[in-house]
PDB file of C-alpha atoms and ligand atoms in Angstrom:
ATOM      1  CA  MET O   7      -0.019  -0.008   0.014  1.00 37.00           C
ATOM      2  CA  VAL O   8       1.068   3.438  -0.732  1.00 37.00           C
ATOM      3  CA  LYS O   9       2.001   5.840   2.122  1.00 42.00           C
ATOM      4  CA  ARG O  10      -0.479   8.518   2.449  1.00 44.00           C
ATOM      5  CA  ALA O  11       0.624  12.161   1.867  1.00 46.00           C
ATOM      6  CA  GLY O  12      -2.528  14.036   2.970  1.00 55.00           C
ATOM      7  CA  ARG O  13      -5.950  13.826   4.341  1.00 90.00           C
ATOM      8  CA  ASN O  14      -5.027  12.799   7.736  1.00 96.00           C
ATOM      9  CA  LEU O  15      -5.964  15.114  10.416  1.00 97.00           C
ATOM     10  CA  ILE O  16      -3.618  14.201  13.387  1.00 97.00           C
ATOM     11  CA  SER O  17      -2.454  17.832  14.055  1.00 96.00           C
ATOM     12  CA  ILE O  18      -3.993  21.187  12.999  1.00 97.00           C
ATOM     13  CA  SER O  19      -0.584  21.635  11.275  1.00 96.00           C
ATOM     14  CA  ASP O  20      -1.503  18.774   8.876  1.00 96.00           C
ATOM     15  CA  LEU O  21      -4.067  21.210   7.126  1.00 97.00           C
ATOM     16  CA  ALA O  22      -2.834  23.508   4.450  1.00 96.00           C
ATOM     17  CA  ASP O  23      -4.388  26.972   4.623  1.00 96.00           C
ATOM     18  CA  ALA O  24      -6.921  25.995   1.830  1.00 96.00           C
ATOM     19  CA  ASP O  25      -7.976  22.783   3.908  1.00 97.00           C
ATOM     20  CA  LEU O  26      -8.492  24.881   6.943  1.00 98.00           C
ATOM     21  CA  GLU O  27     -10.585  27.409   5.067  1.00 97.00           C
ATOM     22  CA  PHE O  28     -12.684  24.651   3.519  1.00 97.00           C
ATOM     23  CA  ILE O  29     -13.414  23.003   6.817  1.00 98.00           C
ATOM     24  CA  LEU O  30     -14.421  26.240   8.647  1.00 98.00           C
ATOM     25  CA  ASP O  31     -16.471  27.468   5.762  1.00 97.00           C
ATOM     26  CA  ARG O  32     -18.277  24.205   5.294  1.00 96.00           C
ATOM     27  CA  GLY O  33     -18.881  23.925   9.064  1.00 97.00           C
ATOM     28  CA  VAL O  34     -20.386  27.305   9.092  1.00 97.00           C
ATOM     29  CA  GLU O  35     -22.476  26.490   6.079  1.00 95.00           C
ATOM     30  CA  LEU O  36     -23.770  23.337   7.502  1.00 94.00           C
ATOM     31  CA  SER O  37     -24.577  24.767  10.810  1.00 94.00           C
ATOM     32  CA  THR O  38     -26.338  27.834   9.622  1.00 90.00           C
ATOM     33  CA  LYS O  39     -27.952  26.867   6.285  1.00 82.00           C
ATOM     34  CA  GLN O  40     -28.625  23.119   6.403  1.00 72.00           C
ATOM     35  CA  PRO O  41     -29.103  22.236  10.219  1.00 68.00           C
ATOM     36  CA  ARG O  42     -30.123  18.646  10.727  1.00 70.00           C
ATOM     37  CA  ARG O  43     -30.611  17.981   7.074  1.00 72.00           C
ATOM     38  CA  GLN O  44     -29.700  14.435   5.756  1.00 73.00           C
ATOM     39  CA  LEU O  45     -27.000  14.820   3.095  1.00 78.00           C
ATOM     40  CA  GLY O  46     -25.321  12.120   0.996  1.00 87.00           C
ATOM     41  CA  PRO O  47     -21.664  12.987   0.127  1.00 89.00           C
ATOM     42  CA  LEU O  48     -20.506   9.919   2.101  1.00 94.00           C
ATOM     43  CA  GLU O  49     -23.157   7.581   0.898  1.00 94.00           C
ATOM     44  CA  GLY O  50     -21.842   4.027   0.866  1.00 94.00           C
ATOM     45  CA  ALA O  51     -18.684   4.919   2.866  1.00 96.00           C
ATOM     46  CA  VAL O  52     -17.840   3.125   6.209  1.00 97.00           C
ATOM     47  CA  VAL O  53     -16.515   5.224   9.067  1.00 98.00           C
ATOM     48  CA  GLY O  54     -14.710   3.546  11.991  1.00 98.00           C
ATOM     49  CA  ILE O  55     -15.405   5.109  15.331  1.00 98.00           C
ATOM     50  CA  TYR O  56     -12.566   4.009  17.640  1.00 98.00           C
ATOM     51  CA  PHE O  57     -12.629   5.506  21.167  1.00 98.00           C
ATOM     52  CA  ARG O  58     -10.263   4.178  23.773  1.00 96.00           C
ATOM     53  CA  LYS O  59     -11.251   7.013  26.233  1.00 94.00           C
ATOM     54  CA  THR O  60     -14.611   8.530  27.300  1.00 95.00           C
ATOM     55  CA  SER O  61     -16.377  10.958  25.078  1.00 97.00           C
ATOM     56  CA  THR O  62     -19.796  12.513  24.810  1.00 98.00           C
ATOM     57  CA  ARG O  63     -19.355  15.305  22.304  1.00 98.00           C
ATOM     58  CA  THR O  64     -16.698  14.198  19.937  1.00 98.00           C
ATOM     59  CA  ARG O  65     -17.873  10.583  19.591  1.00 98.00           C
ATOM     60  CA  THR O  66     -21.431  11.585  19.064  1.00 98.00           C
ATOM     61  CA  ALA O  67     -20.464  14.486  16.703  1.00 98.00           C
ATOM     62  CA  PHE O  68     -18.657  12.070  14.334  1.00 98.00           C
ATOM     63  CA  SER O  69     -21.090   9.279  14.594  1.00 98.00           C
ATOM     64  CA  SER O  70     -24.155  11.460  14.050  1.00 97.00           C
ATOM     65  CA  GLY O  71     -22.259  13.473  11.419  1.00 96.00           C
ATOM     66  CA  ALA O  72     -21.186  10.432   9.364  1.00 97.00           C
ATOM     67  CA  LEU O  73     -24.820   9.000   9.394  1.00 95.00           C
ATOM     68  CA  ARG O  74     -26.344  12.288   8.285  1.00 94.00           C
ATOM     69  CA  LEU O  75     -23.786  12.413   5.407  1.00 95.00           C
ATOM     70  CA  GLY O  76     -24.943   8.992   4.412  1.00 94.00           C
ATOM     71  CA  ALA O  77     -22.167   6.787   5.720  1.00 96.00           C
ATOM     72  CA  HIS O  78     -22.363   3.694   7.803  1.00 97.00           C
ATOM     73  CA  THR O  79     -20.375   3.483  11.177  1.00 98.00           C
ATOM     74  CA  ILE O  80     -18.620   0.874  13.109  1.00 98.00           C
ATOM     75  CA  ALA O  81     -17.751   1.682  16.746  1.00 98.00           C
ATOM     76  CA  PHE O  82     -14.732   0.107  18.464  1.00 98.00           C
ATOM     77  CA  GLY O  83     -14.402   0.480  22.316  1.00 97.00           C
ATOM     78  CA  PRO O  84     -11.254   0.212  24.339  1.00 96.00           C
ATOM     79  CA  ASP O  85     -11.162  -3.531  24.704  1.00 96.00           C
ATOM     80  CA  ASP O  86     -12.486  -4.433  21.108  1.00 97.00           C
ATOM     81  CA  LEU O  87      -9.505  -4.709  18.978  1.00 97.00           C
ATOM     82  CA  GLN O  88      -6.604  -7.304  19.043  1.00 98.00           C
ATOM     83  CA  THR O  89      -4.166  -4.575  19.919  1.00 96.00           C
ATOM     84  CA  VAL O  90      -5.322  -5.536  23.443  1.00 96.00           C
ATOM     85  CA  THR O  91      -3.920  -8.912  22.941  1.00 98.00           C
ATOM     86  CA  GLY O  92      -0.756  -7.635  21.440  1.00 97.00           C
ATOM     87  CA  GLU O  93      -1.341  -7.266  17.701  1.00 98.00           C
ATOM     88  CA  SER O  94       0.723  -4.293  16.365  1.00 96.00           C
ATOM     89  CA  VAL O  95      -0.845  -1.021  15.487  1.00 96.00           C
ATOM     90  CA  ALA O  96       0.847  -1.333  12.047  1.00 97.00           C
ATOM     91  CA  ASP O  97      -0.928  -4.636  11.470  1.00 98.00           C
ATOM     92  CA  THR O  98      -4.220  -3.281  12.778  1.00 98.00           C
ATOM     93  CA  ALA O  99      -4.075  -0.321  10.382  1.00 97.00           C
ATOM     94  CA  HIS O 100      -3.142  -2.628   7.402  1.00 97.00           C
ATOM     95  CA  VAL O 101      -6.202  -4.747   7.941  1.00 98.00           C
ATOM     96  CA  MET O 102      -8.582  -1.804   8.645  1.00 98.00           C
ATOM     97  CA  ALA O 103      -7.434   0.128   5.575  1.00 97.00           C
ATOM     98  CA  GLY O 104      -8.956  -2.657   3.322  1.00 96.00           C
ATOM     99  CA  MET O 105     -12.259  -2.388   4.986  1.00 98.00           C
ATOM    100  CA  ILE O 106     -12.887   1.007   6.332  1.00 97.00           C
ATOM    101  CA  ASP O 107     -12.874   4.472   4.519  1.00 97.00           C
ATOM    102  CA  ILE O 108     -12.230   6.863   7.272  1.00 98.00           C
ATOM    103  CA  LEU O 109     -11.107   6.193  10.902  1.00 98.00           C
ATOM    104  CA  VAL O 110     -11.866   8.605  13.689  1.00 98.00           C
ATOM    105  CA  ALA O 111      -9.848   7.638  16.652  1.00 98.00           C
ATOM    106  CA  ARG O 112      -9.412   8.871  20.377  1.00 97.00           C
ATOM    107  CA  THR O 113      -6.465   7.138  21.783  1.00 89.00           C
ATOM    108  CA  ALA O 114      -5.393  10.033  24.265  1.00 73.00           C
ATOM    109  CA  GLY O 115      -1.919   8.499  23.681  1.00 78.00           C
ATOM    110  CA  SER O 116       0.979   9.619  21.542  1.00 83.00           C
ATOM    111  CA  PRO O 117       0.339  11.136  17.968  1.00 88.00           C
ATOM    112  CA  GLU O 118       2.873   8.620  16.744  1.00 92.00           C
ATOM    113  CA  GLU O 119       0.242   5.757  17.129  1.00 94.00           C
ATOM    114  CA  LEU O 120      -2.294   7.921  15.116  1.00 96.00           C
ATOM    115  CA  ARG O 121       0.295   8.405  12.325  1.00 95.00           C
ATOM    116  CA  GLN O 122       0.700   4.594  12.127  1.00 96.00           C
ATOM    117  CA  LEU O 123      -2.939   4.101  11.969  1.00 96.00           C
ATOM    118  CA  GLY O 124      -3.029   6.672   9.150  1.00 96.00           C
ATOM    119  CA  ALA O 125      -0.210   5.242   7.096  1.00 96.00           C
ATOM    120  CA  HIS O 126      -2.446   3.896   4.249  1.00 96.00           C
ATOM    121  CA  GLU O 127      -3.912   5.788   1.332  1.00 91.00           C
ATOM    122  CA  GLN O 128      -7.146   4.274   1.529  1.00 93.00           C
ATOM    123  CA  MET O 129      -7.976   5.100   5.192  1.00 97.00           C
ATOM    124  CA  PRO O 130      -7.616   8.708   6.339  1.00 97.00           C
ATOM    125  CA  VAL O 131      -7.375   9.044  10.220  1.00 98.00           C
ATOM    126  CA  VAL O 132      -8.869  11.780  12.175  1.00 98.00           C
ATOM    127  CA  ASN O 133      -7.509  12.596  15.495  1.00 97.00           C
ATOM    128  CA  ALA O 134     -10.451  12.685  17.969  1.00 98.00           C
ATOM    129  CA  MET O 135      -8.046  13.729  20.935  1.00 96.00           C
ATOM    130  CA  SER O 136      -4.395  12.687  21.602  1.00 94.00           C
ATOM    131  CA  SER O 137      -2.250  13.743  24.454  1.00 91.00           C
ATOM    132  CA  ALA O 138      -0.594  16.409  22.398  1.00 93.00           C
ATOM    133  CA  GLU O 139      -3.601  17.949  20.371  1.00 95.00           C
ATOM    134  CA  HIS O 140      -7.389  18.051  20.047  1.00 97.00           C
ATOM    135  CA  PRO O 141      -7.519  19.334  16.610  1.00 98.00           C
ATOM    136  CA  THR O 142     -11.186  18.634  15.842  1.00 98.00           C
ATOM    137  CA  GLN O 143     -12.109  20.659  19.021  1.00 98.00           C
ATOM    138  CA  ALA O 144     -10.299  23.667  17.705  1.00 98.00           C
ATOM    139  CA  LEU O 145     -12.004  23.445  14.264  1.00 98.00           C
ATOM    140  CA  ALA O 146     -15.387  23.361  15.993  1.00 98.00           C
ATOM    141  CA  ASP O 147     -14.347  26.266  18.118  1.00 98.00           C
ATOM    142  CA  LEU O 148     -13.120  28.246  15.052  1.00 98.00           C
ATOM    143  CA  THR O 149     -16.335  27.365  13.215  1.00 98.00           C
ATOM    144  CA  THR O 150     -18.234  28.786  16.128  1.00 98.00           C
ATOM    145  CA  LEU O 151     -16.244  32.042  16.202  1.00 98.00           C
ATOM    146  CA  ARG O 152     -16.603  32.452  12.396  1.00 98.00           C
ATOM    147  CA  ALA O 153     -20.325  31.895  12.770  1.00 97.00           C
ATOM    148  CA  ARG O 154     -20.597  34.486  15.411  1.00 97.00           C
ATOM    149  CA  PHE O 155     -18.159  37.077  14.220  1.00 97.00           C
ATOM    150  CA  GLY O 156     -18.099  36.490  10.422  1.00 96.00           C
ATOM    151  CA  THR O 157     -14.387  36.605  10.320  1.00 97.00           C
ATOM    152  CA  LEU O 158     -11.395  35.595  12.654  1.00 98.00           C
ATOM    153  CA  ARG O 159      -9.339  38.481  11.620  1.00 97.00           C
ATOM    154  CA  GLY O 160      -8.242  40.608  14.520  1.00 98.00           C
ATOM    155  CA  ARG O 161     -10.299  38.688  17.177  1.00 98.00           C
ATOM    156  CA  ARG O 162      -8.751  38.875  20.696  1.00 98.00           C
ATOM    157  CA  ILE O 163      -9.019  35.660  22.844  1.00 98.00           C
ATOM    158  CA  LEU O 164      -8.092  35.230  26.360  1.00 98.00           C
ATOM    159  CA  TYR O 165      -7.426  31.407  27.373  1.00 98.00           C
ATOM    160  CA  VAL O 166      -7.419  30.740  31.084  1.00 98.00           C
ATOM    161  CA  GLY O 167      -6.493  27.286  32.360  1.00 98.00           C
ATOM    162  CA  GLU O 168      -4.228  24.462  31.659  1.00 97.00           C
ATOM    163  CA  GLY O 169      -1.954  24.362  28.444  1.00 97.00           C
ATOM    164  CA  ASN O 170      -3.523  21.038  27.508  1.00 96.00           C
ATOM    165  CA  ASN O 171      -4.226  19.441  24.241  1.00 96.00           C
ATOM    166  CA  THR O 172      -7.277  21.775  23.573  1.00 97.00           C
ATOM    167  CA  ALA O 173      -5.094  24.869  24.311  1.00 98.00           C
ATOM    168  CA  ALA O 174      -2.368  23.448  21.940  1.00 98.00           C
ATOM    169  CA  SER O 175      -4.663  22.970  18.891  1.00 98.00           C
ATOM    170  CA  LEU O 176      -6.338  26.489  19.670  1.00 98.00           C
ATOM    171  CA  ALA O 177      -2.889  28.149  19.617  1.00 98.00           C
ATOM    172  CA  LEU O 178      -1.825  26.337  16.432  1.00 98.00           C
ATOM    173  CA  ALA O 179      -5.076  27.137  14.658  1.00 98.00           C
ATOM    174  CA  LEU O 180      -5.659  30.797  15.958  1.00 98.00           C
ATOM    175  CA  SER O 181      -2.114  31.833  15.127  1.00 98.00           C
ATOM    176  CA  ARG O 182      -2.646  31.246  11.481  1.00 98.00           C
ATOM    177  CA  PHE O 183      -5.285  34.027  11.209  1.00 98.00           C
ATOM    178  CA  GLU O 184      -4.418  37.647  10.499  1.00 98.00           C
ATOM    179  CA  GLY O 185      -4.123  39.981  13.547  1.00 97.00           C
ATOM    180  CA  VAL O 186      -5.464  37.452  15.959  1.00 98.00           C
ATOM    181  CA  GLU O 187      -4.320  38.040  19.576  1.00 98.00           C
ATOM    182  CA  LEU O 188      -4.301  34.928  21.810  1.00 98.00           C
ATOM    183  CA  GLU O 189      -3.388  35.513  25.332  1.00 98.00           C
ATOM    184  CA  LEU O 190      -2.860  32.313  27.515  1.00 98.00           C
ATOM    185  CA  ARG O 191      -2.877  32.434  31.199  1.00 98.00           C
ATOM    186  CA  THR O 192      -1.857  29.008  32.416  1.00 98.00           C
ATOM    187  CA  PRO O 193      -1.089  27.911  35.979  1.00 97.00           C
ATOM    188  CA  PRO O 194       2.690  27.636  36.837  1.00 97.00           C
ATOM    189  CA  GLY O 195       4.028  24.228  35.687  1.00 95.00           C
ATOM    190  CA  TYR O 196       0.966  23.611  33.441  1.00 96.00           C
ATOM    191  CA  GLY O 197       1.643  25.791  30.519  1.00 97.00           C
ATOM    192  CA  LEU O 198       1.870  24.963  26.825  1.00 97.00           C
ATOM    193  CA  ASP O 199       4.918  22.903  25.864  1.00 96.00           C
ATOM    194  CA  GLU O 200       7.674  24.854  24.221  1.00 97.00           C
ATOM    195  CA  ALA O 201       7.440  23.154  21.037  1.00 97.00           C
ATOM    196  CA  THR O 202       3.951  24.003  20.462  1.00 97.00           C
ATOM    197  CA  LEU O 203       4.524  27.587  21.562  1.00 98.00           C
ATOM    198  CA  ALA O 204       7.314  27.774  19.009  1.00 98.00           C
ATOM    199  CA  ARG O 205       5.167  26.344  16.186  1.00 97.00           C
ATOM    200  CA  ALA O 206       2.404  28.808  17.129  1.00 98.00           C
ATOM    201  CA  ARG O 207       4.980  31.746  17.069  1.00 97.00           C
ATOM    202  CA  ASP O 208       6.152  30.517  13.683  1.00 97.00           C
ATOM    203  CA  ASN O 209       2.722  30.757  12.371  1.00 98.00           C
ATOM    204  CA  CYS O 210       2.437  34.281  13.756  1.00 98.00           C
ATOM    205  CA  LEU O 211       5.389  35.390  11.677  1.00 97.00           C
ATOM    206  CA  ARG O 212       3.289  34.650   8.585  1.00 96.00           C
ATOM    207  CA  SER O 213      -0.087  35.878   9.905  1.00 97.00           C
ATOM    208  CA  SER O 214       0.705  38.985  12.001  1.00 97.00           C
ATOM    209  CA  ALA O 215      -1.155  37.142  14.718  1.00 98.00           C
ATOM    210  CA  SER O 216       0.275  37.048  18.358  1.00 98.00           C
ATOM    211  CA  VAL O 217       0.406  34.376  21.027  1.00 98.00           C
ATOM    212  CA  ARG O 218       1.440  35.402  24.402  1.00 98.00           C
ATOM    213  CA  GLU O 219       1.580  33.138  27.674  1.00 98.00           C
ATOM    214  CA  ARG O 220       1.811  34.057  31.370  1.00 98.00           C
ATOM    215  CA  HIS O 221       1.501  32.166  34.406  1.00 98.00           C
ATOM    216  CA  ASP O 222      -0.492  34.531  36.619  1.00 98.00           C
ATOM    217  CA  MET O 223      -3.813  36.567  36.523  1.00 98.00           C
ATOM    218  CA  ALA O 224      -2.437  39.975  36.901  1.00 97.00           C
ATOM    219  CA  GLU O 225      -2.812  42.699  34.235  1.00 97.00           C
ATOM    220  CA  LEU O 226      -5.380  40.929  32.058  1.00 97.00           C
ATOM    221  CA  PRO O 227      -6.037  42.304  28.714  1.00 97.00           C
ATOM    222  CA  HIS O 228      -9.154  44.592  28.442  1.00 97.00           C
ATOM    223  CA  GLY O 229     -11.826  44.329  25.993  1.00 98.00           C
ATOM    224  CA  VAL O 230     -11.232  40.718  24.618  1.00 98.00           C
ATOM    225  CA  ASP O 231     -13.758  39.039  22.414  1.00 98.00           C
ATOM    226  CA  VAL O 232     -13.758  35.646  24.019  1.00 98.00           C
ATOM    227  CA  VAL O 233     -12.803  34.061  27.275  1.00 98.00           C
ATOM    228  CA  TYR O 234     -12.135  30.423  26.888  1.00 98.00           C
ATOM    229  CA  THR O 235     -11.458  27.797  29.443  1.00 98.00           C
ATOM    230  CA  THR O 236     -11.304  24.012  29.694  1.00 98.00           C
ATOM    231  CA  ARG O 237     -11.811  21.619  32.579  1.00 95.00           C
ATOM    232  CA  TRP O 238      -8.969  21.164  34.991  1.00 94.00           C
ATOM    233  CA  GLN O 239      -8.599  17.449  34.674  1.00 86.00           C
ATOM    234  CA  THR O 240      -8.198  16.726  30.948  1.00 79.00           C
ATOM    235  CA  THR O 241      -9.780  13.500  29.822  1.00 74.00           C
ATOM    236  CA  GLY O 242      -7.288  10.559  30.315  1.00 71.00           C
ATOM    237  CA  THR O 243      -4.840  12.469  32.295  1.00 77.00           C
ATOM    238  CA  THR O 244      -3.843  12.675  35.978  1.00 83.00           C
ATOM    239  CA  LYS O 245      -1.702  15.316  37.838  1.00 87.00           C
ATOM    240  CA  SER O 246       1.350  14.255  39.842  1.00 84.00           C
ATOM    241  CA  ASP O 247       1.218  17.135  42.127  1.00 90.00           C
ATOM    242  CA  ALA O 248      -1.327  16.195  45.038  1.00 89.00           C
ATOM    243  CA  ASP O 249      -1.794  20.077  45.721  1.00 93.00           C
ATOM    244  CA  TRP O 250      -2.585  20.942  42.163  1.00 95.00           C
ATOM    245  CA  ARG O 251      -5.969  22.425  43.043  1.00 95.00           C
ATOM    246  CA  THR O 252      -4.118  25.241  44.983  1.00 96.00           C
ATOM    247  CA  THR O 253      -2.146  26.041  41.799  1.00 97.00           C
ATOM    248  CA  PHE O 254      -5.198  26.138  39.689  1.00 97.00           C
ATOM    249  CA  ARG O 255      -7.583  28.041  41.881  1.00 97.00           C
ATOM    250  CA  PRO O 256      -6.449  31.557  40.791  1.00 98.00           C
ATOM    251  CA  PHE O 257      -7.244  30.503  37.279  1.00 98.00           C
ATOM    252  CA  ARG O 258     -11.024  29.909  37.733  1.00 98.00           C
ATOM    253  CA  VAL O 259     -13.115  31.943  35.362  1.00 98.00           C
ATOM    254  CA  GLU O 260     -15.611  33.987  37.376  1.00 98.00           C
ATOM    255  CA  SER O 261     -17.864  36.962  36.454  1.00 98.00           C
ATOM    256  CA  GLU O 262     -15.291  39.531  37.682  1.00 97.00           C
ATOM    257  CA  LEU O 263     -13.470  38.846  34.472  1.00 97.00           C
ATOM    258  CA  TRP O 264     -16.336  40.716  32.578  1.00 98.00           C
ATOM    259  CA  GLU O 265     -15.611  44.115  34.465  1.00 97.00           C
ATOM    260  CA  THR O 266     -12.830  44.610  31.844  1.00 95.00           C
ATOM    261  CA  SER O 267     -14.253  42.815  28.974  1.00 97.00           C
ATOM    262  CA  SER O 268     -18.022  43.394  29.176  1.00 97.00           C
ATOM    263  CA  ASP O 269     -18.872  42.075  25.687  1.00 98.00           C
ATOM    264  CA  ALA O 270     -16.768  38.923  25.805  1.00 98.00           C
ATOM    265  CA  LEU O 271     -18.370  35.672  24.943  1.00 98.00           C
ATOM    266  CA  PHE O 272     -17.424  32.713  27.124  1.00 98.00           C
ATOM    267  CA  MET O 273     -16.432  29.462  25.584  1.00 98.00           C
ATOM    268  CA  HIS O 274     -15.639  26.064  27.137  1.00 98.00           C
ATOM    269  CA  ASP O 275     -14.970  22.793  25.324  1.00 98.00           C
ATOM    270  CA  LEU O 276     -16.859  20.766  27.845  1.00 98.00           C
ATOM    271  CA  PRO O 277     -17.386  18.594  29.767  1.00 97.00           C
ATOM    272  CA  ALA O 278     -17.362  21.330  32.686  1.00 97.00           C
ATOM    273  CA  HIS O 279     -16.991  21.063  36.444  1.00 96.00           C
ATOM    274  CA  ARG O 280     -18.977  23.995  37.618  1.00 97.00           C
ATOM    275  CA  GLU O 281     -17.107  25.775  40.528  1.00 94.00           C
ATOM    276  CA  ASP O 282     -13.769  24.131  39.400  1.00 95.00           C
ATOM    277  CA  GLU O 283     -12.621  25.912  36.332  1.00 97.00           C
ATOM    278  CA  VAL O 284     -15.680  28.156  35.875  1.00 98.00           C
ATOM    279  CA  SER O 285     -18.484  29.510  38.097  1.00 98.00           C
ATOM    280  CA  ALA O 286     -21.968  28.240  37.264  1.00 98.00           C
ATOM    281  CA  GLU O 287     -23.080  31.990  36.931  1.00 98.00           C
ATOM    282  CA  VAL O 288     -20.602  32.293  33.920  1.00 98.00           C
ATOM    283  CA  LEU O 289     -21.143  28.868  32.331  1.00 98.00           C
ATOM    284  CA  ASP O 290     -24.970  29.307  32.463  1.00 98.00           C
ATOM    285  CA  GLY O 291     -25.041  32.920  31.968  1.00 98.00           C
ATOM    286  CA  PRO O 292     -25.720  35.199  28.952  1.00 98.00           C
ATOM    287  CA  ALA O 293     -22.245  35.501  27.743  1.00 98.00           C
ATOM    288  CA  SER O 294     -21.689  31.735  27.448  1.00 98.00           C
ATOM    289  CA  ILE O 295     -21.992  30.002  24.063  1.00 98.00           C
ATOM    290  CA  ALA O 296     -20.515  26.701  25.272  1.00 98.00           C
ATOM    291  CA  PHE O 297     -23.436  24.578  24.234  1.00 98.00           C
ATOM    292  CA  GLU O 298     -23.727  26.225  20.753  1.00 97.00           C
ATOM    293  CA  GLN O 299     -19.914  25.503  20.732  1.00 98.00           C
ATOM    294  CA  ALA O 300     -20.703  21.637  21.466  1.00 98.00           C
ATOM    295  CA  TRP O 301     -23.426  21.427  18.969  1.00 97.00           C
ATOM    296  CA  ASN O 302     -21.215  22.925  16.300  1.00 98.00           C
ATOM    297  CA  LYS O 303     -18.896  19.859  16.908  1.00 98.00           C
ATOM    298  CA  MET O 304     -21.146  17.850  14.670  1.00 97.00           C
ATOM    299  CA  TYR O 305     -21.226  20.260  11.805  1.00 97.00           C
ATOM    300  CA  SER O 306     -17.461  20.578  12.021  1.00 98.00           C
ATOM    301  CA  ALA O 307     -17.110  16.922  12.160  1.00 98.00           C
ATOM    302  CA  MET O 308     -19.181  16.614   8.952  1.00 97.00           C
ATOM    303  CA  ALA O 309     -17.011  19.155   7.318  1.00 97.00           C
ATOM    304  CA  VAL O 310     -13.846  17.200   8.379  1.00 98.00           C
ATOM    305  CA  LEU O 311     -15.295  13.950   7.047  1.00 97.00           C
ATOM    306  CA  GLU O 312     -16.188  15.612   3.709  1.00 96.00           C
ATOM    307  CA  TRP O 313     -12.576  16.929   3.524  1.00 97.00           C
ATOM    308  CA  CYS O 314     -11.216  13.453   4.269  1.00 96.00           C
ATOM    309  CA  ARG O 315     -13.020  12.122   1.175  1.00 91.00           C
ATOM    310  CA  SER O 316     -12.374  15.058  -1.118  1.00 90.00           C
TER     311      SER O 316
HETATM  312  N1  LIG I  27     -14.883  18.532  24.190  1.00 63.91           N
HETATM  313  C1  LIG I  27     -14.697  17.165  24.025  1.00 63.91           C
HETATM  314  O1  LIG I  27     -13.937  16.641  23.426  1.00 63.91           O
HETATM  315  O2  LIG I  27     -15.804  16.463  24.598  1.00 63.91           O
HETATM  316  P1  LIG I  27     -15.863  14.852  24.701  1.00 63.91           P
HETATM  317  O3  LIG I  27     -14.724  14.484  25.621  1.00 63.91           O
HETATM  318  O4  LIG I  27     -17.270  14.710  25.461  1.00 63.91           O
HETATM  319  O5  LIG I  27     -15.789  14.361  23.402  1.00 63.91           O
END
């Protein structure tokens, strides 16, 4: 089989600018013009949905999205494949590529495993969350922003919380849009890894965007468009520091943040733990578009599946 050159989505960086534009435009179009319609571009295709970790949104978004596009789905849980009994990932991919048209996989492990799964021309692989990145979350988030603001150009986003896989994909995606200002406030010891920051700053050289990170909550930027947070215990991870909550506590998103950014929208990738990373007043309040953001995961997933087959 031929090694695949494109159409895997394992990192946001796998997408050329035109691919990114296509997925965002199509996601907005599906969410605004054709909500809940049954479409047929994936008619006859078989989409594998392989989740080794828990998921409500991403798994449902890709499953429902694939069905709405006319595909059939096969679901694999954490104990279903012979990898559990020692079969190699390479052999698993070789077999699946002869039977499945697109594989959507949440391993929560290294991206290398996803690259092995995506080594075959016939079967594009979509990263539904790995330890390093959550690219389909960022695509749904940017779809939501584009639907709300019309353009991403010049948007100012304040990210508060752990520099986790969602933060990494957001930084890698937002940094590609002209004039975007992304400010991350991450707890000390829980920031974005240096390699991701460096890649995001490389993007900024081309786009005139900016990505800044600090490890405190002093001197917050005024008048931001969006405040974004994620839950403190990212799916599939644990923290070695027993006292991590003390470190995270100053980074809770509360209504006081709106004193300096009164028009800011609030975004959260969900699932949420009210009164951990965000107060219930904010999450359930008028600024919150967290559930619109969650619903957009399906339209964005449909756009990703169409792109995989294009
Ligand atoms: N945001 C997100 O990835 O949600 P799930 O873990 O429920 O898929």
